[in-house]
PDB file of C-alpha atoms in Angstrom:
ATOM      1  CA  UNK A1492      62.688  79.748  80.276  1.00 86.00           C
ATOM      2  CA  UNK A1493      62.008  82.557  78.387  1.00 93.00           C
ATOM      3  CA  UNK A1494      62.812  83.496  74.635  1.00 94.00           C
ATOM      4  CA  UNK A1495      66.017  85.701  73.658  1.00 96.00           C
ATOM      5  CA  UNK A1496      67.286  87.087  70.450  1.00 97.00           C
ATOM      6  CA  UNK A1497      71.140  88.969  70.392  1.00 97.00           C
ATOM      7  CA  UNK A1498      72.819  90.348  67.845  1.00 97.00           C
ATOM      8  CA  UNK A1499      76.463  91.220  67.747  1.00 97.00           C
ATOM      9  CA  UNK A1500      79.276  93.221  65.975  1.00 97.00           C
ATOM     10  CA  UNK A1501      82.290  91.145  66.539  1.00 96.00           C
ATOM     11  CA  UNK A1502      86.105  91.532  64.822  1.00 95.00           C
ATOM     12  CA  UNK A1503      86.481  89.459  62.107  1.00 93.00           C
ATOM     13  CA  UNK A1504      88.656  86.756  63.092  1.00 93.00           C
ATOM     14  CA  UNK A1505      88.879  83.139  64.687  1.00 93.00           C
ATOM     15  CA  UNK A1506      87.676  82.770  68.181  1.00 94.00           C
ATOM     16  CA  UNK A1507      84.641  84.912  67.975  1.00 96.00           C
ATOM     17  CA  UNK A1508      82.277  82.426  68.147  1.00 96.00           C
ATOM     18  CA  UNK A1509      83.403  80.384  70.604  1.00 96.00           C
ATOM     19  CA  UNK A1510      83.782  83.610  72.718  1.00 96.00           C
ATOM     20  CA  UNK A1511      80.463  84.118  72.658  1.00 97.00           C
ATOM     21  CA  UNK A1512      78.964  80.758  72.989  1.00 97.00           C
ATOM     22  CA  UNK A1513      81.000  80.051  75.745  1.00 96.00           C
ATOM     23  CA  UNK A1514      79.578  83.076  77.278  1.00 97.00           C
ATOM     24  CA  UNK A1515      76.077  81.498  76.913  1.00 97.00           C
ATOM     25  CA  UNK A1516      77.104  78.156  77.900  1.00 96.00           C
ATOM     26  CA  UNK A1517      78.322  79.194  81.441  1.00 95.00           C
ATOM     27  CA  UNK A1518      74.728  81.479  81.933  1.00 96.00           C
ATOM     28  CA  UNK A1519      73.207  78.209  81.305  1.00 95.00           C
ATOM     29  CA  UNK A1520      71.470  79.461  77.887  1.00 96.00           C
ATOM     30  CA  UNK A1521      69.716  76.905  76.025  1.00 97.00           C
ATOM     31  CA  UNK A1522      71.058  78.443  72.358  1.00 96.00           C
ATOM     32  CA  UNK A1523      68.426  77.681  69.639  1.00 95.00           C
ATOM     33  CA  UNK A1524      69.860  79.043  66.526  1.00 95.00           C
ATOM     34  CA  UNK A1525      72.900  81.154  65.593  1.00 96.00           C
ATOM     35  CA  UNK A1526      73.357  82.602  62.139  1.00 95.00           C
ATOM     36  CA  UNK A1527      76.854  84.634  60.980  1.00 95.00           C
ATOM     37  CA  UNK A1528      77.150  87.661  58.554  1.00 94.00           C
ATOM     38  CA  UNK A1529      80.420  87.923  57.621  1.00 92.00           C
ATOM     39  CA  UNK A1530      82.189  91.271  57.201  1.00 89.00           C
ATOM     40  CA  UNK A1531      85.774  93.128  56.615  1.00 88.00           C
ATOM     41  CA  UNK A1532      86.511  94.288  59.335  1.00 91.00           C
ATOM     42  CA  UNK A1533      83.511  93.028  61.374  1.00 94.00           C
ATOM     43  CA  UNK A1534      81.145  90.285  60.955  1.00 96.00           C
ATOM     44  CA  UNK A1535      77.671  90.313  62.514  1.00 96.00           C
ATOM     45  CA  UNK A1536      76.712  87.169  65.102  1.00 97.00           C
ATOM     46  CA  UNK A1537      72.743  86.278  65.433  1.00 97.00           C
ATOM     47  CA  UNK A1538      71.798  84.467  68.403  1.00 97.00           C
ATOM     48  CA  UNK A1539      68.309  82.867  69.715  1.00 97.00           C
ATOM     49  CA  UNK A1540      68.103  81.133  73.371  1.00 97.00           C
ATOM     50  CA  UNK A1541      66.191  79.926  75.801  1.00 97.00           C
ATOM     51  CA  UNK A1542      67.052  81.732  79.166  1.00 96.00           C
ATOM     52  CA  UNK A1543      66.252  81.593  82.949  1.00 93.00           C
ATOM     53  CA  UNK A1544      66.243  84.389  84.370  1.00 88.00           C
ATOM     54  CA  UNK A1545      67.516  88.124  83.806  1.00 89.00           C
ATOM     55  CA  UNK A1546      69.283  88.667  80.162  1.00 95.00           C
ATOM     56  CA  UNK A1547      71.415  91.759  81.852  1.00 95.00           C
ATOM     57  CA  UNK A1548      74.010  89.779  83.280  1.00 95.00           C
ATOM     58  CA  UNK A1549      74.023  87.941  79.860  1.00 96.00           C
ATOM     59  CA  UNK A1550      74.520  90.816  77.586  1.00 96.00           C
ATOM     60  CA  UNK A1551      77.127  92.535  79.908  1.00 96.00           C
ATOM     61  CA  UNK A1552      79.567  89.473  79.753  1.00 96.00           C
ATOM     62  CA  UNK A1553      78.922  89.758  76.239  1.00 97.00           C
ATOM     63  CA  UNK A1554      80.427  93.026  75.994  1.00 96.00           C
ATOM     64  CA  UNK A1555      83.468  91.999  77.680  1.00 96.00           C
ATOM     65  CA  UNK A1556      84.763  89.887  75.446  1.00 96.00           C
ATOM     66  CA  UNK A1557      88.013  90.883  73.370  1.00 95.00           C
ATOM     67  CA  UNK A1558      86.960  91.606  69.985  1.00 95.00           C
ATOM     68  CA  UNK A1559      83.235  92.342  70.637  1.00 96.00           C
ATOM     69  CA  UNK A1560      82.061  95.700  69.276  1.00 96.00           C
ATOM     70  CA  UNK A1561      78.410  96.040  70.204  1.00 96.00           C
ATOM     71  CA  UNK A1562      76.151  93.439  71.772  1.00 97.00           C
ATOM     72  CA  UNK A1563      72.252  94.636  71.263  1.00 96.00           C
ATOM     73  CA  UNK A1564      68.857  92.452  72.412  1.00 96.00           C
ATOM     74  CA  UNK A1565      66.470  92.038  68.584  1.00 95.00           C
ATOM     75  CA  UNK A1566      63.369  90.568  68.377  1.00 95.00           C
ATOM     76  CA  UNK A1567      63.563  87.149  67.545  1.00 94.00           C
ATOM     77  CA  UNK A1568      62.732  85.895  64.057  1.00 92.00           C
ATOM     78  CA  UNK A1569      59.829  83.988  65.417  1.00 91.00           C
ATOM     79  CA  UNK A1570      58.251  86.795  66.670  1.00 91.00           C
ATOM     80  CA  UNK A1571      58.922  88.725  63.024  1.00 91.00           C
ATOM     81  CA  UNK A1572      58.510  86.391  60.410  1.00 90.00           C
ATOM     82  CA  UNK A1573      56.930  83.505  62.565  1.00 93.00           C
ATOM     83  CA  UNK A1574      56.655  80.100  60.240  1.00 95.00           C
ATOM     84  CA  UNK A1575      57.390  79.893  56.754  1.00 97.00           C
ATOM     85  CA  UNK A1576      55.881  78.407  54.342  1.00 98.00           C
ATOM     86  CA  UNK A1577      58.358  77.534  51.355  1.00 98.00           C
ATOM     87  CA  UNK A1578      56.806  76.969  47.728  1.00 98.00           C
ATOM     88  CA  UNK A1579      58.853  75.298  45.090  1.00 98.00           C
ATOM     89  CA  UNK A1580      58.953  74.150  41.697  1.00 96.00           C
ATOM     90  CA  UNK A1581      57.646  75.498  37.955  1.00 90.00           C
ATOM     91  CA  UNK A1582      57.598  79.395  38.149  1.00 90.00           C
ATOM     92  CA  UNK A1583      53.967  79.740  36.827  1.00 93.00           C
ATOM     93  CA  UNK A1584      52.393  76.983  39.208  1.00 95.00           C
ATOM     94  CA  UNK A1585      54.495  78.815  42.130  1.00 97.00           C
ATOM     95  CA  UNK A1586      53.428  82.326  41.297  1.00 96.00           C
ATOM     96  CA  UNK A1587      49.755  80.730  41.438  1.00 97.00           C
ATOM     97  CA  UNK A1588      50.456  79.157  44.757  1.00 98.00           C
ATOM     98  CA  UNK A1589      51.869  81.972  45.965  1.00 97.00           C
ATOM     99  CA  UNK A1590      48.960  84.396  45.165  1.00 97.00           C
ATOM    100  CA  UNK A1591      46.698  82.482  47.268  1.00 97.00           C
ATOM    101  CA  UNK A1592      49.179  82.007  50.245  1.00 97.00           C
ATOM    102  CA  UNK A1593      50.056  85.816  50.547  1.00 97.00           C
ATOM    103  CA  UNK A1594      46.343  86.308  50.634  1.00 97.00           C
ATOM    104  CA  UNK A1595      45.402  83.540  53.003  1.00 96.00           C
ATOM    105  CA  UNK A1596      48.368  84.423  55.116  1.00 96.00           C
ATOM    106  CA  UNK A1597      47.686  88.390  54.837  1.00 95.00           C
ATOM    107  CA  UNK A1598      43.994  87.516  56.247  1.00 94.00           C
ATOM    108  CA  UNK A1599      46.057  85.967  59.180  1.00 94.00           C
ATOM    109  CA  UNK A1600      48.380  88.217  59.920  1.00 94.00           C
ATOM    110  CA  UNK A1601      46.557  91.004  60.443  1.00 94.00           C
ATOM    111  CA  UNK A1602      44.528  89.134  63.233  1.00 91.00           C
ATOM    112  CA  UNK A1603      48.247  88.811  65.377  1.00 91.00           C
ATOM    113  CA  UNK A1604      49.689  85.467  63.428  1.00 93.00           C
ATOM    114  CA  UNK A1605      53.148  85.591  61.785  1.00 95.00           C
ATOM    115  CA  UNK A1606      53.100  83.521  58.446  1.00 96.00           C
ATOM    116  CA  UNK A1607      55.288  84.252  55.662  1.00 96.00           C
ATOM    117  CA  UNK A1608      56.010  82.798  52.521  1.00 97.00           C
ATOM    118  CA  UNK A1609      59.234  81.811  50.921  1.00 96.00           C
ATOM    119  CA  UNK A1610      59.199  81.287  46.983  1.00 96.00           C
ATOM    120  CA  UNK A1611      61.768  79.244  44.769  1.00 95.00           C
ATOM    121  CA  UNK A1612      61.426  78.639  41.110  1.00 95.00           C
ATOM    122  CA  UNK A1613      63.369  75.842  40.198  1.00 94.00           C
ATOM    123  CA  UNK A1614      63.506  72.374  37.685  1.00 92.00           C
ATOM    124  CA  UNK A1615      65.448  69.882  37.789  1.00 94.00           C
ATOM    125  CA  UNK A1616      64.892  66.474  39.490  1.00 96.00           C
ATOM    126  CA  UNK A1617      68.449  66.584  41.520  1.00 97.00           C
ATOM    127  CA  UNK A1618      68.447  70.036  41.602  1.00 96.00           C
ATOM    128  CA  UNK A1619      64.355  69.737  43.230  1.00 97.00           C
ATOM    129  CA  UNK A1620      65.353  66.986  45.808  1.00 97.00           C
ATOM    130  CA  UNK A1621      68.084  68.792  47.262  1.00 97.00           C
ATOM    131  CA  UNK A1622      65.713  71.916  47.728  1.00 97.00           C
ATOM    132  CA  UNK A1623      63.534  69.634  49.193  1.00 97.00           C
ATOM    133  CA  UNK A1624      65.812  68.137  51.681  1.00 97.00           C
ATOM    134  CA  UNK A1625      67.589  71.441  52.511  1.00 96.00           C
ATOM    135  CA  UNK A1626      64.107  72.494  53.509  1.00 96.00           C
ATOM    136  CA  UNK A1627      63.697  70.367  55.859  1.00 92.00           C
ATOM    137  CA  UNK A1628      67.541  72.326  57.901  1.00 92.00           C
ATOM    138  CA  UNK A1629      65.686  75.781  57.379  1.00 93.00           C
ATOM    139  CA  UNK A1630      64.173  77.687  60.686  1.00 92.00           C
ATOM    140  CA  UNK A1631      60.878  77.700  61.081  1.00 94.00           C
ATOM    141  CA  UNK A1632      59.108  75.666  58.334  1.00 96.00           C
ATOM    142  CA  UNK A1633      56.371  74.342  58.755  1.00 96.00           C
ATOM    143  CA  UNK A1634      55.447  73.211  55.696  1.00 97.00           C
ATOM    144  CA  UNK A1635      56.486  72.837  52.042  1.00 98.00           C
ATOM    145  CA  UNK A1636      54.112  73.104  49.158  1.00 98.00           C
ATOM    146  CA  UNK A1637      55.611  71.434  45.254  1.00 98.00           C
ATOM    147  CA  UNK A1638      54.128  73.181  42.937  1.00 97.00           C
ATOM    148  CA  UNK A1639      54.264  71.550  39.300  1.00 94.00           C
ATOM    149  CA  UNK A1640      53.990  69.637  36.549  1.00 93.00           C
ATOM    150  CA  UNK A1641      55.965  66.348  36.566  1.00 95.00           C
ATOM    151  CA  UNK A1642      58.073  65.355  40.098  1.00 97.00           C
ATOM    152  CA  UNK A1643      58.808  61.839  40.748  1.00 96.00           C
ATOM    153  CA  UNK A1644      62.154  59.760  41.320  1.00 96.00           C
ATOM    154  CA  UNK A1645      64.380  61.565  43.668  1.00 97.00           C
ATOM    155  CA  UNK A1646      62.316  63.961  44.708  1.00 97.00           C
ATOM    156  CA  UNK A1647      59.494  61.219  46.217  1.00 98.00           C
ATOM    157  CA  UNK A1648      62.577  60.051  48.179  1.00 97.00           C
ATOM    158  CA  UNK A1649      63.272  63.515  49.569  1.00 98.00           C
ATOM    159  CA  UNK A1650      59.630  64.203  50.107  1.00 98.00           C
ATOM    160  CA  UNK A1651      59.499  60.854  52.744  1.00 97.00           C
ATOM    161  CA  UNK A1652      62.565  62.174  54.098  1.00 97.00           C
ATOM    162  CA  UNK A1653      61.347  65.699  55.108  1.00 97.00           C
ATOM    163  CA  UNK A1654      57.778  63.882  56.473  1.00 96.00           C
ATOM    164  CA  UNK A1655      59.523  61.812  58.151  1.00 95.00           C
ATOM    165  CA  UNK A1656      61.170  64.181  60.358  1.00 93.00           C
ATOM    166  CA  UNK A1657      57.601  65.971  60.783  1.00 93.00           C
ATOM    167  CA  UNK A1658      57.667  68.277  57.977  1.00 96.00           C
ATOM    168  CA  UNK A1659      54.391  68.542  55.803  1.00 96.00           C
ATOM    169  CA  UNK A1660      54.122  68.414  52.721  1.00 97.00           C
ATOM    170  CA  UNK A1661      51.398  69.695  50.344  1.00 97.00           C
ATOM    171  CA  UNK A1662      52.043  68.798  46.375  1.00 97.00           C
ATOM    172  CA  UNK A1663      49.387  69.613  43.320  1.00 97.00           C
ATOM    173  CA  UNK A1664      47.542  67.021  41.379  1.00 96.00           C
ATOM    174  CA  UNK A1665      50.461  66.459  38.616  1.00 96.00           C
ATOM    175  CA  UNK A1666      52.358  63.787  36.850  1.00 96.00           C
ATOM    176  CA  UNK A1667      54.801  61.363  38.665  1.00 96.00           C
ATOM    177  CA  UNK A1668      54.721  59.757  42.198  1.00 97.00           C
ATOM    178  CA  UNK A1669      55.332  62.722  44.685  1.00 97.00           C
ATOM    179  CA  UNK A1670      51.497  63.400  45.009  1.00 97.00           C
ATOM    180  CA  UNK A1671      51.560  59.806  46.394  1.00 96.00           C
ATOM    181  CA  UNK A1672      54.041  60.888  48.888  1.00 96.00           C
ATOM    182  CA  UNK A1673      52.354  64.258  49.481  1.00 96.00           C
ATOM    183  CA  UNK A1674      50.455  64.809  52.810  1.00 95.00           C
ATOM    184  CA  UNK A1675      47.877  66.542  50.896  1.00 95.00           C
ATOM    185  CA  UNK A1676      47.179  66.572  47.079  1.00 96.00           C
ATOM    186  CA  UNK A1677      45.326  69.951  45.863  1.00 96.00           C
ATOM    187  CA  UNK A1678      44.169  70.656  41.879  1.00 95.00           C
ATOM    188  CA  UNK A1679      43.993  74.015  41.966  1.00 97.00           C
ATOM    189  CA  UNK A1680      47.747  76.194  42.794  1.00 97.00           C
ATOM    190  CA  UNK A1681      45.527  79.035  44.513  1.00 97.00           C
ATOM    191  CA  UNK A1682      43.778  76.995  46.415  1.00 97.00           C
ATOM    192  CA  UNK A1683      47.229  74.832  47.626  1.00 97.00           C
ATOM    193  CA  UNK A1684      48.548  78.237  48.913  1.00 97.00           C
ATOM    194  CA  UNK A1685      45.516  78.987  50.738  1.00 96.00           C
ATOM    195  CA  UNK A1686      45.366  75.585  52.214  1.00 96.00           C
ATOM    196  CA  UNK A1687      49.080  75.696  53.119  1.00 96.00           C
ATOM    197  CA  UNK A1688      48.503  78.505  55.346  1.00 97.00           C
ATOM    198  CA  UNK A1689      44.844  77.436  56.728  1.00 95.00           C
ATOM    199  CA  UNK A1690      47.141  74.166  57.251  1.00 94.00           C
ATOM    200  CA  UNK A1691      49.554  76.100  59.927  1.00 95.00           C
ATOM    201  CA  UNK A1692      48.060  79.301  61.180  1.00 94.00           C
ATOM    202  CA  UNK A1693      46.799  79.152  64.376  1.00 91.00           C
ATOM    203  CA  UNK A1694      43.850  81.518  63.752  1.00 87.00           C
ATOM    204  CA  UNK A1695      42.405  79.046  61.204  1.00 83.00           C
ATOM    205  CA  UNK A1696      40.245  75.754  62.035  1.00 80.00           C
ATOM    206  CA  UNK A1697      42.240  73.591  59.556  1.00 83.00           C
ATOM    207  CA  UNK A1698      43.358  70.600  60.194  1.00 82.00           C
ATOM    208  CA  UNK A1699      45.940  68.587  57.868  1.00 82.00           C
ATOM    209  CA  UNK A1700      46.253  65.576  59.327  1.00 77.00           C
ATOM    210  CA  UNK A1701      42.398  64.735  59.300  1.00 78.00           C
ATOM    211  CA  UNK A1702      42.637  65.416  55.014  1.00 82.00           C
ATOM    212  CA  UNK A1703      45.958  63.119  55.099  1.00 81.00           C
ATOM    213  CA  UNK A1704      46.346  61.620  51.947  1.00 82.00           C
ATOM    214  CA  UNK A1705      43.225  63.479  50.147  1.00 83.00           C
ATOM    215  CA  UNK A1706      42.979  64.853  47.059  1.00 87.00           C
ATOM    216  CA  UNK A1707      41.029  67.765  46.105  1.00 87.00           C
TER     217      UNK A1707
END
């Protein structure tokens, strides 16, 4: 099956999206993610699916439903952005982080990967584990690095959530129990953001899981 990305210009109202889906559903698409802009009087529909076979017959269907304004094939994001990298915490130790990701991950990317890097600055410890959690429901991660000074509590619990369900998980040598949790515990923020990418780009000899539970 081969990779698809649509996006469409629909009439704001009830019924578009099942319109379309259902669409999809009898071509036997496989739909992997589906992401709504609304509008007044039109609201944008992003698709991505897995399909066998010709996309024409696909996108004129498409068409042909009432309400639909323009149907178009996009790249997908994959192909774009490719993974993401999402670095969160104190604003100065994510700025640091984030320095030496962009870097890594510009070394990368011009070589044919995709890596980009998502930035939050944010405190809190309920505020931090619902980041961390919500993290995990984002496309394309691959892995999240906590950048600070003091994490512990609820955010350790949301950090074994997210590895759990196969996210890693890269936190800096600081105070509290998430570096425990932490697939990988680096000193140095530049060096975190360089790893972080190393960690996930296929163009790099890096491998995570043999430095599991390391510090550095």
């Amino acid at each position: 099956m081969t990779a698809h990305a649509i996006l469409t210009t629909v009439s704001d109202r009830p019924g578009m999206l099942y319109g379309l889906s259902k669409v999809l559903a009898d071509h036997e698409a496989d739909v992997k993610y589906v992401d709504i802009h609304p509008g007044d009087p039109h609201s944008e529909i992003y698709f991505e699916f897995m399909l066998d076979g010709s996309i024409d017959a696909v996108l004129a269907d498409l068409r042909e439903v009432s309400g639909v304004a323009t149907v178009a094939e996009t790249p997908t994001f994959g192909k774009i952005y490719g993974k993401r990298i999402i670095v969160m915490g104190g604003g100065a130790q994510v700025g640091m982080v984030a320095m030496g990701a962009i870097a890594e991950a510009d070394r990368h990317n011009i070589r044919g990967e995709r890596i980009s890097i998502d930035t939050i600055p944010l405190v809190g410890e309920h505020e931090l584990a619902a980041a961390v959690r919500a993290t995990a429901r984002l496309p394309r991660v691959k892995l999240l690095v906590l950048a600070g000074s003091i994490m512990g509590g609820e955010i350790t619990q949301a950090v074994e959530e997210v590895r759990r369900n196969g996210l890693q998980v890269i936190s800096l040598n600081m105070a509290g129990s998430v570096p425990d949790a932490a697939d990988l515990v680096v000193s140095d923020p530049v060096q975190a953001g360089v790893m972080a990418v190393m960690a996930v780009a296929e163009t790099a000899k890096f491998d995570l899981m043999r430095q599991l539970k390391r510090r550095y």
